[in-house]
Short mmCIF file of C-alpha atoms in Angstrom, two decimals:
data_model
loop_
_atom_site.label_atom_id
_atom_site.label_comp_id
_atom_site.label_asym_id
_atom_site.label_seq_id
_atom_site.Cartn_x
_atom_site.Cartn_y
_atom_site.Cartn_z
CA MET A 267 0.15 -0.25 0.19
CA ALA A 268 3.18 2.42 0.93
CA THR A 269 4.21 2.13 -2.48
CA GLN A 270 0.47 2.48 -4.38
CA TYR A 271 0.34 5.67 -2.31
CA GLY A 272 3.94 6.53 -2.48
CA ILE A 273 3.63 7.57 1.13
CA SER A 274 7.70 7.19 2.49
CA GLY A 275 9.42 8.22 6.10
CA THR A 276 11.20 7.54 9.03
CA THR A 277 9.41 9.81 11.43
CA ALA A 278 6.19 11.30 11.68
CA LYS A 279 7.43 14.33 9.91
CA GLY A 280 9.15 12.20 7.18
CA ILE A 281 5.75 10.83 6.55
CA ALA A 282 3.28 13.90 6.87
CA ALA A 283 6.24 15.50 4.49
CA SER A 284 5.51 12.49 2.01
CA VAL A 285 1.60 12.74 2.00
CA GLU A 286 1.81 16.55 1.32
CA ARG A 287 4.10 16.49 -1.36
CA ALA A 288 1.33 13.35 -2.85
CA VAL A 289 -1.68 15.95 -2.52
CA ALA A 290 0.00 19.11 -3.46
CA GLU A 291 1.28 17.17 -6.79
CA GLY A 292 -1.90 15.77 -7.37
CA SER A 293 -1.43 11.82 -6.96
CA LEU A 294 -3.14 11.43 -3.70
CA ALA A 295 -6.54 12.82 -5.25
CA PRO A 296 -9.22 14.52 -2.67
CA GLY A 297 -11.08 11.59 -1.13
CA THR A 298 -8.82 8.96 -1.53
CA ALA A 299 -8.18 6.53 1.21
CA LEU A 300 -4.46 6.60 3.23
CA PRO A 301 -3.45 3.34 4.37
CA PRO A 302 -4.32 2.22 7.55
CA VAL A 303 -1.89 3.27 10.77
CA ARG A 304 -0.79 0.11 11.12
CA ARG A 305 -0.55 -1.21 7.71
CA LEU A 306 1.38 1.45 6.38
CA ALA A 307 3.54 1.03 9.76
CA ASP A 308 4.08 -2.23 8.70
CA ASP A 309 4.84 -1.18 4.91
CA LEU A 310 7.59 1.74 6.23
CA GLY A 311 9.00 -0.60 9.35
CA VAL A 312 8.24 2.20 12.19
CA SER A 313 5.73 2.17 15.17
CA PRO A 314 2.21 2.49 14.73
CA GLY A 315 2.73 5.63 16.85
CA THR A 316 4.98 7.73 14.69
CA VAL A 317 2.17 6.68 11.54
CA ALA A 318 -0.27 7.66 14.20
CA THR A 319 1.27 10.65 14.79
CA ALA A 320 2.34 11.90 11.22
CA TYR A 321 -1.96 11.55 10.26
CA LYS A 322 -2.46 13.79 13.29
CA GLU A 323 -0.28 16.29 12.01
CA LEU A 324 -1.84 16.13 8.76
CA ARG A 325 -5.69 16.51 10.33
CA GLN A 326 -4.76 19.50 12.07
CA ARG A 327 -3.39 21.15 8.86
CA GLY A 328 -6.70 20.52 6.79
CA ILE A 329 -4.99 17.94 4.34
CA VAL A 330 -6.70 14.47 5.96
CA VAL A 331 -10.12 14.10 7.64
CA THR A 332 -10.89 11.02 9.42
CA ARG A 333 -14.13 9.66 9.16
CA GLY A 334 -14.23 6.67 11.70
CA ARG A 335 -14.83 3.46 9.89
CA GLY A 336 -13.94 5.34 6.82
CA GLY A 337 -10.61 5.69 8.05
CA THR A 338 -8.24 8.65 7.09
CA VAL A 339 -8.83 10.09 3.37
CA VAL A 340 -7.31 13.08 1.40
CA ALA A 341 -9.19 16.24 2.57
CA PRO A 342 -12.27 17.15 0.07
CA ALA A 343 -10.55 20.93 -0.95
CA PRO A 344 -6.97 19.81 0.76
CA ALA A 345 -5.16 22.61 2.26
CA VAL A 346 -2.27 22.05 -0.11
CA ALA A 347 -4.41 22.06 -2.98
CA SER A 348 -6.58 25.27 -4.58
CA ARG A 349 -9.64 26.40 -5.53
CA ARG A 350 -8.28 29.22 -7.33
CA PRO A 351 -9.58 29.73 -10.86
CA PRO A 352 -7.93 28.47 -13.90
CA LYS A 353 -6.10 31.18 -16.07
CA VAL A 354 -8.54 33.22 -18.04
CA PRO A 355 -7.51 32.02 -21.67
CA GLU A 356 -6.66 34.53 -24.17
CA GLY A 357 -9.91 36.48 -26.06
CA LEU A 358 -12.57 35.48 -23.81
CA ARG A 359 -14.58 38.00 -22.18
CA ASP A 360 -14.37 37.41 -18.67
CA LEU A 361 -17.16 36.95 -16.62
CA ALA A 362 -15.72 34.29 -13.99
CA GLY A 363 -13.66 36.46 -11.44
CA GLY A 364 -16.45 37.69 -9.10
CA HIS A 365 -14.65 41.44 -9.56
CA PRO A 366 -16.22 44.73 -9.55
CA ASP A 367 -16.59 46.81 -12.75
CA PRO A 368 -12.67 48.98 -12.50
CA ARG A 369 -14.38 51.76 -13.96
CA LEU A 370 -16.86 52.73 -11.34
CA LEU A 371 -14.41 51.95 -8.15
CA PRO A 372 -12.36 55.83 -6.91
CA GLY A 373 -9.37 56.76 -7.78
CA LEU A 374 -6.97 55.85 -4.96
CA VAL A 375 -4.80 58.30 -3.25
CA PRO A 376 -2.86 57.77 -0.16
CA PRO A 377 -3.18 60.06 2.17
CA SER A 378 -1.40 63.25 2.74
CA ARG A 379 -0.67 63.49 6.16
CA LEU A 380 1.94 60.52 7.29
CA SER A 381 1.58 58.71 10.56
CA PRO A 382 5.02 60.72 12.10
CA GLY A 383 8.29 58.78 12.65
CA ALA A 384 8.74 54.85 13.20
CA ARG A 385 6.32 54.27 16.60
CA SER A 386 3.95 51.60 17.75
CA HIS A 387 0.10 52.08 17.41
CA ARG A 388 -0.61 48.97 19.81
CA SER A 389 -1.95 51.75 22.41
CA THR A 390 -4.62 53.47 19.49
CA PRO A 391 -5.11 50.74 17.12
CA ARG A 392 -7.79 52.46 15.20
CA LEU A 393 -8.18 55.52 14.47
CA ALA A 394 -11.44 57.83 16.58
CA ARG A 395 -12.98 59.02 13.83
CA LEU A 396 -13.14 55.72 11.65
CA GLU A 397 -14.23 53.86 14.59
CA ASP A 398 -16.71 56.28 13.93
CA ALA A 399 -17.64 56.09 10.54
CA VAL A 400 -17.91 52.76 11.45
CA ARG A 401 -20.61 53.35 14.27
CA ALA A 402 -22.36 55.96 11.24
CA TRP A 403 -22.16 53.07 9.02
CA LEU A 404 -23.49 49.52 10.44
CA GLY A 405 -25.61 51.46 13.15
CA PRO A 406 -28.74 52.51 11.03
CA ASP A 407 -28.87 49.06 9.56
CA GLY A 408 -29.70 47.85 12.78
CA VAL A 409 -26.29 45.95 13.52
CA PRO A 410 -24.87 46.71 17.77
CA VAL A 411 -21.94 48.85 17.58
CA GLU A 412 -20.55 49.56 20.83
CA HIS A 413 -17.90 47.44 20.62
CA VAL A 414 -15.87 47.22 16.84
CA THR A 415 -12.80 46.38 15.49
CA PHE A 416 -10.86 46.16 11.85
CA ALA A 417 -8.88 43.66 10.23
CA HIS A 418 -7.11 42.96 6.77
CA GLY A 419 -10.36 42.03 4.87
CA ALA A 420 -12.87 39.43 6.52
CA LEU A 421 -10.71 36.42 5.77
CA ASP A 422 -8.31 37.32 7.89
CA LEU A 423 -10.98 38.40 10.62
CA VAL A 424 -12.55 35.13 10.05
CA GLY A 425 -9.33 33.06 9.93
CA ARG A 426 -8.58 34.38 13.09
CA LEU A 427 -11.55 34.35 14.92
CA LEU A 428 -11.90 29.77 14.24
CA SER A 429 -8.49 29.84 15.10
CA VAL A 430 -9.01 31.75 18.52
CA GLU A 431 -12.52 30.02 19.38
CA LEU A 432 -11.91 26.79 17.66
CA ARG A 433 -9.75 23.13 17.66
CA PRO A 434 -8.74 20.95 14.40
CA GLY A 435 -11.31 18.79 14.15
CA ASP A 436 -14.25 21.31 15.01
CA ALA A 437 -17.44 21.66 12.54
CA VAL A 438 -18.38 24.80 10.96
CA ALA A 439 -21.44 25.23 9.43
CA MET A 440 -20.72 26.42 5.76
CA GLU A 441 -22.82 27.89 2.86
CA ASP A 442 -23.26 25.46 0.07
CA PRO A 443 -22.19 26.38 -2.66
CA GLY A 444 -20.24 29.25 -0.87
CA TYR A 445 -17.08 31.42 -1.13
CA HIS A 446 -13.97 29.21 -2.58
CA HIS A 447 -11.70 31.27 -0.63
CA LEU A 448 -13.67 30.64 2.86
CA LEU A 449 -13.63 26.80 2.46
CA ASP A 450 -10.24 26.79 1.84
CA LEU A 451 -9.24 28.60 4.63
CA VAL A 452 -11.76 26.64 6.70
CA THR A 453 -9.79 23.58 5.26
CA ALA A 454 -6.56 25.03 6.21
CA LEU A 455 -7.24 25.22 9.94
CA GLY A 456 -7.91 21.72 9.99
CA LEU A 457 -11.80 22.35 10.82
CA ARG A 458 -15.23 20.61 9.51
CA MET A 459 -16.89 21.90 6.94
CA ILE A 460 -20.59 20.54 7.61
CA PRO A 461 -22.66 22.19 3.88
CA VAL A 462 -25.61 24.49 4.72
CA ALA A 463 -27.85 24.64 1.58
CA VAL A 464 -28.92 28.18 0.05
CA ASP A 465 -31.42 29.84 -2.46
CA ASP A 466 -32.67 32.97 -3.06
CA GLU A 467 -33.05 34.38 0.53
CA GLY A 468 -29.49 32.83 2.15
CA VAL A 469 -28.96 29.60 4.14
CA SER A 470 -31.80 27.78 4.84
CA PRO A 471 -33.01 27.58 8.55
CA GLU A 472 -33.47 23.72 8.19
CA ALA A 473 -30.01 22.83 7.33
CA VAL A 474 -29.15 25.54 9.90
CA ARG A 475 -30.55 23.35 12.19
CA ALA A 476 -29.33 19.96 11.38
CA ALA A 477 -25.58 21.56 10.80
CA LEU A 478 -26.15 22.52 14.45
CA ARG A 479 -27.28 19.43 16.00
CA ALA A 480 -24.37 17.89 14.10
CA GLY A 481 -22.14 19.90 16.13
CA ALA A 482 -21.29 23.01 14.35
CA ARG A 483 -19.70 25.62 16.97
CA ALA A 484 -19.55 27.89 14.59
CA LEU A 485 -21.93 29.24 11.11
CA VAL A 486 -20.44 31.83 8.65
CA CYS A 487 -22.78 33.12 6.25
CA SER A 488 -23.93 36.01 4.07
CA PRO A 489 -27.17 38.33 4.58
CA ARG A 490 -26.82 39.63 0.81
CA ALA A 491 -25.14 39.23 -2.25
CA GLN A 492 -24.09 36.03 -1.24
CA ASN A 493 -21.24 34.09 -3.16
CA PRO A 494 -22.44 32.48 -5.96
CA TYR A 495 -25.75 31.73 -5.75
CA GLY A 496 -26.79 35.66 -5.67
CA GLY A 497 -29.06 35.66 -2.21
CA ARG A 498 -30.74 37.59 0.46
CA PHE A 499 -32.13 36.92 3.61
CA SER A 500 -35.65 38.00 3.51
CA ALA A 501 -37.44 39.34 7.03
CA GLU A 502 -39.06 35.73 6.77
CA ARG A 503 -36.22 34.39 6.99
CA GLN A 504 -34.46 36.29 9.08
CA GLU A 505 -36.95 35.39 11.58
CA ALA A 506 -36.88 31.38 10.87
CA LEU A 507 -32.65 31.78 11.45
CA LEU A 508 -32.74 34.01 14.49
CA ALA A 509 -35.07 30.91 16.16
CA VAL A 510 -33.25 28.97 15.19
CA LEU A 511 -29.77 29.75 16.24
CA ARG A 512 -30.96 31.12 19.76
CA GLU A 513 -31.33 27.59 20.92
CA HIS A 514 -27.57 27.06 20.01
CA PRO A 515 -26.68 30.16 22.37
CA GLU A 516 -23.21 29.17 22.30
CA VAL A 517 -22.81 28.90 18.56
CA LEU A 518 -20.39 31.82 17.30
CA VAL A 519 -22.32 33.29 14.50
CA VAL A 520 -20.07 35.03 11.77
CA GLU A 521 -21.57 37.41 9.51
CA ASN A 522 -19.93 38.47 6.18
CA ASP A 523 -21.20 41.42 4.18
CA HIS A 524 -19.06 41.64 2.02
CA ALA A 525 -20.60 43.50 -0.76
CA SER A 526 -22.77 45.83 1.77
CA ALA A 527 -23.23 48.94 -0.24
CA VAL A 528 -23.22 47.38 -4.05
CA ALA A 529 -25.87 44.79 -2.28
CA ASP A 530 -28.74 46.06 -3.75
CA ALA A 531 -30.82 44.32 -0.30
CA PRO A 532 -31.99 45.67 2.74
CA LEU A 533 -29.58 44.33 5.56
CA ARG A 534 -31.38 41.65 7.28
CA THR A 535 -29.12 40.76 10.69
CA LEU A 536 -28.58 38.61 12.72
CA THR A 537 -26.56 39.82 14.96
CA GLY A 538 -27.45 41.08 18.27
CA ALA A 539 -31.14 40.25 18.69
CA GLY A 540 -30.46 37.52 21.81
CA LEU A 541 -27.73 35.89 20.25
CA SER A 542 -24.38 35.65 22.69
CA ARG A 543 -21.63 35.29 20.44
CA TRP A 544 -21.60 36.95 16.80
CA VAL A 545 -19.41 38.95 14.68
CA HIS A 546 -20.93 41.14 11.32
CA VAL A 547 -17.91 42.21 9.29
CA ARG A 548 -17.76 44.33 5.97
CA THR A 549 -15.40 44.58 3.90
CA VAL A 550 -15.21 47.62 1.13
CA SER A 551 -12.91 45.97 -1.57
CA LYS A 552 -15.74 45.58 -4.14
CA PHE A 553 -16.56 49.34 -4.24
CA LEU A 554 -13.68 51.15 -3.22
CA GLY A 555 -11.14 49.11 -4.43
CA THR A 556 -9.95 45.36 -4.28
CA ASP A 557 -6.44 46.90 -3.27
CA LEU A 558 -7.80 47.93 0.15
CA ARG A 559 -7.62 44.81 2.36
CA TRP A 560 -9.31 46.35 5.52
CA ALA A 561 -12.66 45.53 7.12
CA ALA A 562 -14.93 46.35 9.75
CA ALA A 563 -16.36 44.28 12.39
CA ALA A 564 -18.94 45.03 15.46
CA CYS A 565 -19.38 41.92 17.34
CA ASP A 566 -19.73 40.98 21.14
CA PRO A 567 -17.42 41.57 23.74
CA ILE A 568 -15.92 38.04 24.45
CA THR A 569 -15.44 38.12 20.23
CA LEU A 570 -13.64 41.13 20.79
CA GLY A 571 -11.43 40.91 23.17
CA ARG A 572 -10.05 37.05 21.03
CA HIS A 573 -10.28 38.87 18.44
CA ASP A 574 -8.03 41.71 19.44
CA GLY A 575 -5.85 39.93 21.51
CA ARG A 576 -4.95 37.27 18.98
CA LEU A 577 -4.38 40.12 16.77
CA LEU A 578 -2.18 42.18 18.87
CA LEU A 579 0.35 39.02 18.98
CA THR A 580 0.80 39.00 15.09
CA SER A 581 0.50 41.89 12.89
CA GLY A 582 -0.50 44.27 16.37
CA TRP A 583 -2.28 46.55 14.51
CA VAL A 584 -3.87 47.86 11.03
CA SER A 585 -2.00 50.22 9.34
CA HIS A 586 -2.84 53.68 10.08
CA LEU A 587 -2.05 54.86 6.25
CA LEU A 588 -4.93 52.29 5.28
CA GLN A 589 -7.69 53.29 7.67
CA GLU A 590 -6.79 57.53 6.71
CA THR A 591 -7.42 56.42 3.35
CA VAL A 592 -10.36 54.31 3.85
CA TYR A 593 -11.40 57.21 5.93
CA GLY A 594 -11.13 59.51 3.70
CA LEU A 595 -13.13 57.71 0.63
CA LEU A 596 -15.84 56.98 3.14
CA ALA A 597 -16.12 60.43 4.00
CA ASP A 598 -15.71 61.92 0.72
CA GLU A 599 -18.56 63.07 -1.39
CA HIS A 600 -17.82 62.04 -4.45
CA THR A 601 -17.03 58.53 -3.74
CA ARG A 602 -20.71 57.93 -1.98
CA ALA A 603 -21.62 58.76 -5.10
CA LEU A 604 -19.77 56.63 -7.44
CA VAL A 605 -21.02 54.08 -5.00
CA ALA A 606 -24.48 55.22 -5.10
CA ARG A 607 -23.89 54.85 -9.29
CA ALA A 608 -22.35 51.63 -9.16
CA GLY A 609 -24.60 49.36 -7.16
CA GLU A 610 -27.41 50.86 -9.52
CA THR A 611 -25.64 50.04 -12.24
CA TYR A 612 -24.92 46.22 -11.46
CA THR A 613 -28.56 45.82 -10.35
CA VAL A 614 -29.97 46.60 -13.87
CA ARG A 615 -26.98 44.37 -14.92
CA ARG A 616 -27.75 41.67 -12.73
CA ASN A 617 -30.72 41.88 -13.87
CA ALA A 618 -30.62 41.79 -17.31
CA LEU A 619 -28.43 38.63 -17.47
CA VAL A 620 -31.53 36.79 -15.19
CA ARG A 621 -34.29 37.82 -17.55
CA GLU A 622 -32.60 37.10 -20.71
CA LEU A 623 -31.88 33.78 -19.45
CA GLY A 624 -35.33 33.02 -17.79
CA ASP A 625 -36.69 34.51 -21.73
CA ARG A 626 -34.70 31.70 -22.90
CA GLY A 627 -35.97 28.96 -20.57
CA ILE A 628 -33.20 28.83 -18.52
CA GLU A 629 -33.11 28.85 -14.88
CA ALA A 630 -31.14 31.67 -12.95
CA HIS A 631 -30.61 32.92 -9.79
CA GLY A 632 -29.13 36.07 -8.34
CA VAL A 633 -31.89 38.88 -6.16
CA SER A 634 -28.66 40.38 -4.85
CA GLY A 635 -24.64 41.53 -5.59
CA MET A 636 -23.05 40.93 -8.65
CA ASN A 637 -23.00 37.83 -9.16
CA VAL A 638 -25.75 34.90 -11.46
CA TRP A 639 -25.52 31.37 -10.60
CA VAL A 640 -26.51 28.87 -13.44
CA PRO A 641 -27.78 25.23 -12.33
CA VAL A 642 -26.44 22.90 -15.09
CA ARG A 643 -25.81 18.97 -15.81
CA ASP A 644 -22.39 19.32 -16.57
CA GLU A 645 -20.22 22.17 -15.86
CA SER A 646 -17.26 21.52 -17.93
CA ALA A 647 -19.48 21.52 -20.87
CA VAL A 648 -21.25 24.15 -20.24
CA VAL A 649 -17.71 26.17 -19.52
CA ASN A 650 -16.71 24.74 -22.71
CA GLY A 651 -18.94 25.42 -24.54
CA LEU A 652 -19.18 29.28 -23.69
CA ARG A 653 -15.68 29.49 -24.49
CA SER A 654 -16.28 28.36 -27.87
CA TYR A 655 -18.14 31.56 -28.37
CA GLY A 656 -15.37 33.80 -26.59
CA TRP A 657 -17.03 33.96 -22.67
CA TRP A 658 -15.12 32.36 -19.82
CA VAL A 659 -17.24 31.48 -17.15
CA ALA A 660 -16.63 29.95 -13.55
CA ALA A 661 -17.03 27.03 -13.03
CA GLY A 662 -18.97 26.20 -9.70
CA ALA A 663 -16.89 22.85 -8.79
CA ARG A 664 -14.85 24.96 -6.37
CA PHE A 665 -18.29 27.01 -4.50
CA ARG A 666 -19.58 23.55 -3.48
CA LEU A 667 -19.33 20.89 -0.78
CA SER A 668 -22.50 19.07 -2.09
CA ALA A 669 -25.09 20.83 -3.52
CA GLY A 670 -25.61 20.34 -7.25
CA PRO A 671 -23.83 21.62 -10.27
CA GLY A 672 -23.55 24.98 -11.72
CA VAL A 673 -21.34 27.67 -13.13
CA ARG A 674 -21.38 31.51 -11.58
CA ILE A 675 -21.46 34.03 -13.97
CA THR A 676 -20.12 37.49 -12.71
CA ALA A 677 -22.67 40.23 -14.48
CA ALA A 678 -20.88 43.62 -13.16
CA GLU A 679 -19.18 44.14 -16.72
CA LEU A 680 -21.64 43.03 -19.03
CA GLU A 681 -24.05 45.18 -20.28
CA PRO A 682 -27.62 44.58 -20.98
CA ALA A 683 -26.74 44.37 -24.76
CA ASP A 684 -24.16 41.76 -24.31
CA ALA A 685 -26.35 40.28 -21.67
CA ALA A 686 -28.95 39.00 -24.47
CA ARG A 687 -25.87 37.52 -26.39
CA LEU A 688 -24.83 35.79 -23.73
CA ALA A 689 -27.80 34.20 -22.94
CA SER A 690 -28.57 33.17 -26.87
CA ASP A 691 -24.83 31.58 -26.08
CA PHE A 692 -25.94 30.04 -23.61
CA ALA A 693 -28.86 28.49 -25.03
CA GLY A 694 -26.99 27.49 -27.89
CA VAL A 695 -24.46 25.56 -25.86
CA LEU A 696 -27.61 23.72 -23.76
CA GLY A 697 -29.20 22.89 -27.34
CA GLU A 698 -25.26 21.47 -28.71
CA SER A 699 -25.61 19.22 -25.36
CA GLU A 700 -28.81 17.65 -25.95
CA ALA A 701 -28.13 14.28 -25.35
CA THR A 702 -25.95 15.42 -21.90
CA TYR A 703 -28.77 17.89 -20.53
CA GLY A 704 -31.70 15.61 -21.72
CA GLY A 705 -33.00 18.00 -24.53
#
């Protein structure tokens, strides 16, 4: 068995490195079963304890998972692998990236007043005026703003919180389909993912209840502009989810409001409202600039203390130069007008694509944000078929855990006239694949 899998080594670290190398090279595919501990120990001439230690290290790093009697297998999305999309082929219209239209982003100008000298900002990690601006931004949407903090983007904050709150092997309820970088992050932390189905109204209350009963210690979800499905919480869905979450007050609820200002939907927040552990995080990359790696978060006091305590031990604080830049943009009247126009434009473009696809009998989802999810039977057939027409869309595999196949189309730069052409080409691809799709 050791020869079959190419596993080698005489120490726990050597065996773990051998497995990780095989996973990175693709010779150990996701879902592949590793040899039982005693069998591999016999093959390599080491003690079972050495192999068990190697497997434990691999589990902690998210490279393998243990499935009880099913043994140890390569994780569905190993941390050494990547869900990143392939390079866009030359000459194709890129609708796969999930990025905003650069023409609707403000110019980034560094602040004229730089931090004086080389000194630590650990004692005052956040600019007071930016804190005030964040409270004025989040508060009217119903988010409690007594405790706020900053991070280097949503992934930075979520990763820090989960690493403080949970231990390798703990379970996290994740949207399915969901944001691929978050799925990779949870795996890299050695945590187990329990998929939670989504629809046009966001995560399913029944699926959340099942995940929490199965032991999930945290829920990560998007209240609007859900990526990739495009759902948003309705008032009814908000109440149903809160009813479920109140039954599990110990669970940490992470609300990722990544597209807030251009989401085209009111915020139906899960924060506060009787929950004891929660955090609402907002980023600005979708409407101020993809290079602004900054996030604001409002949270309960325990979560604040744990997040900021770990931040203090790592980067210490978010750059004050970055904070000055963000504050300048948030306070600028012309930037606010541009962001409002961007939100209106994305709404028109997304709705045009959903409408054009629907007119041709093609099911499409996208009621919020800038992405549209189209369920299909064969992702490769659709991606390659649209490629022949000059379009490049994202195969849904990297967004999915157990959800059905689909493709994600980013409509941020797609004018309505182009949407009609894309929908026509999409219908043509489905027609060409009639044998696969069953007509």
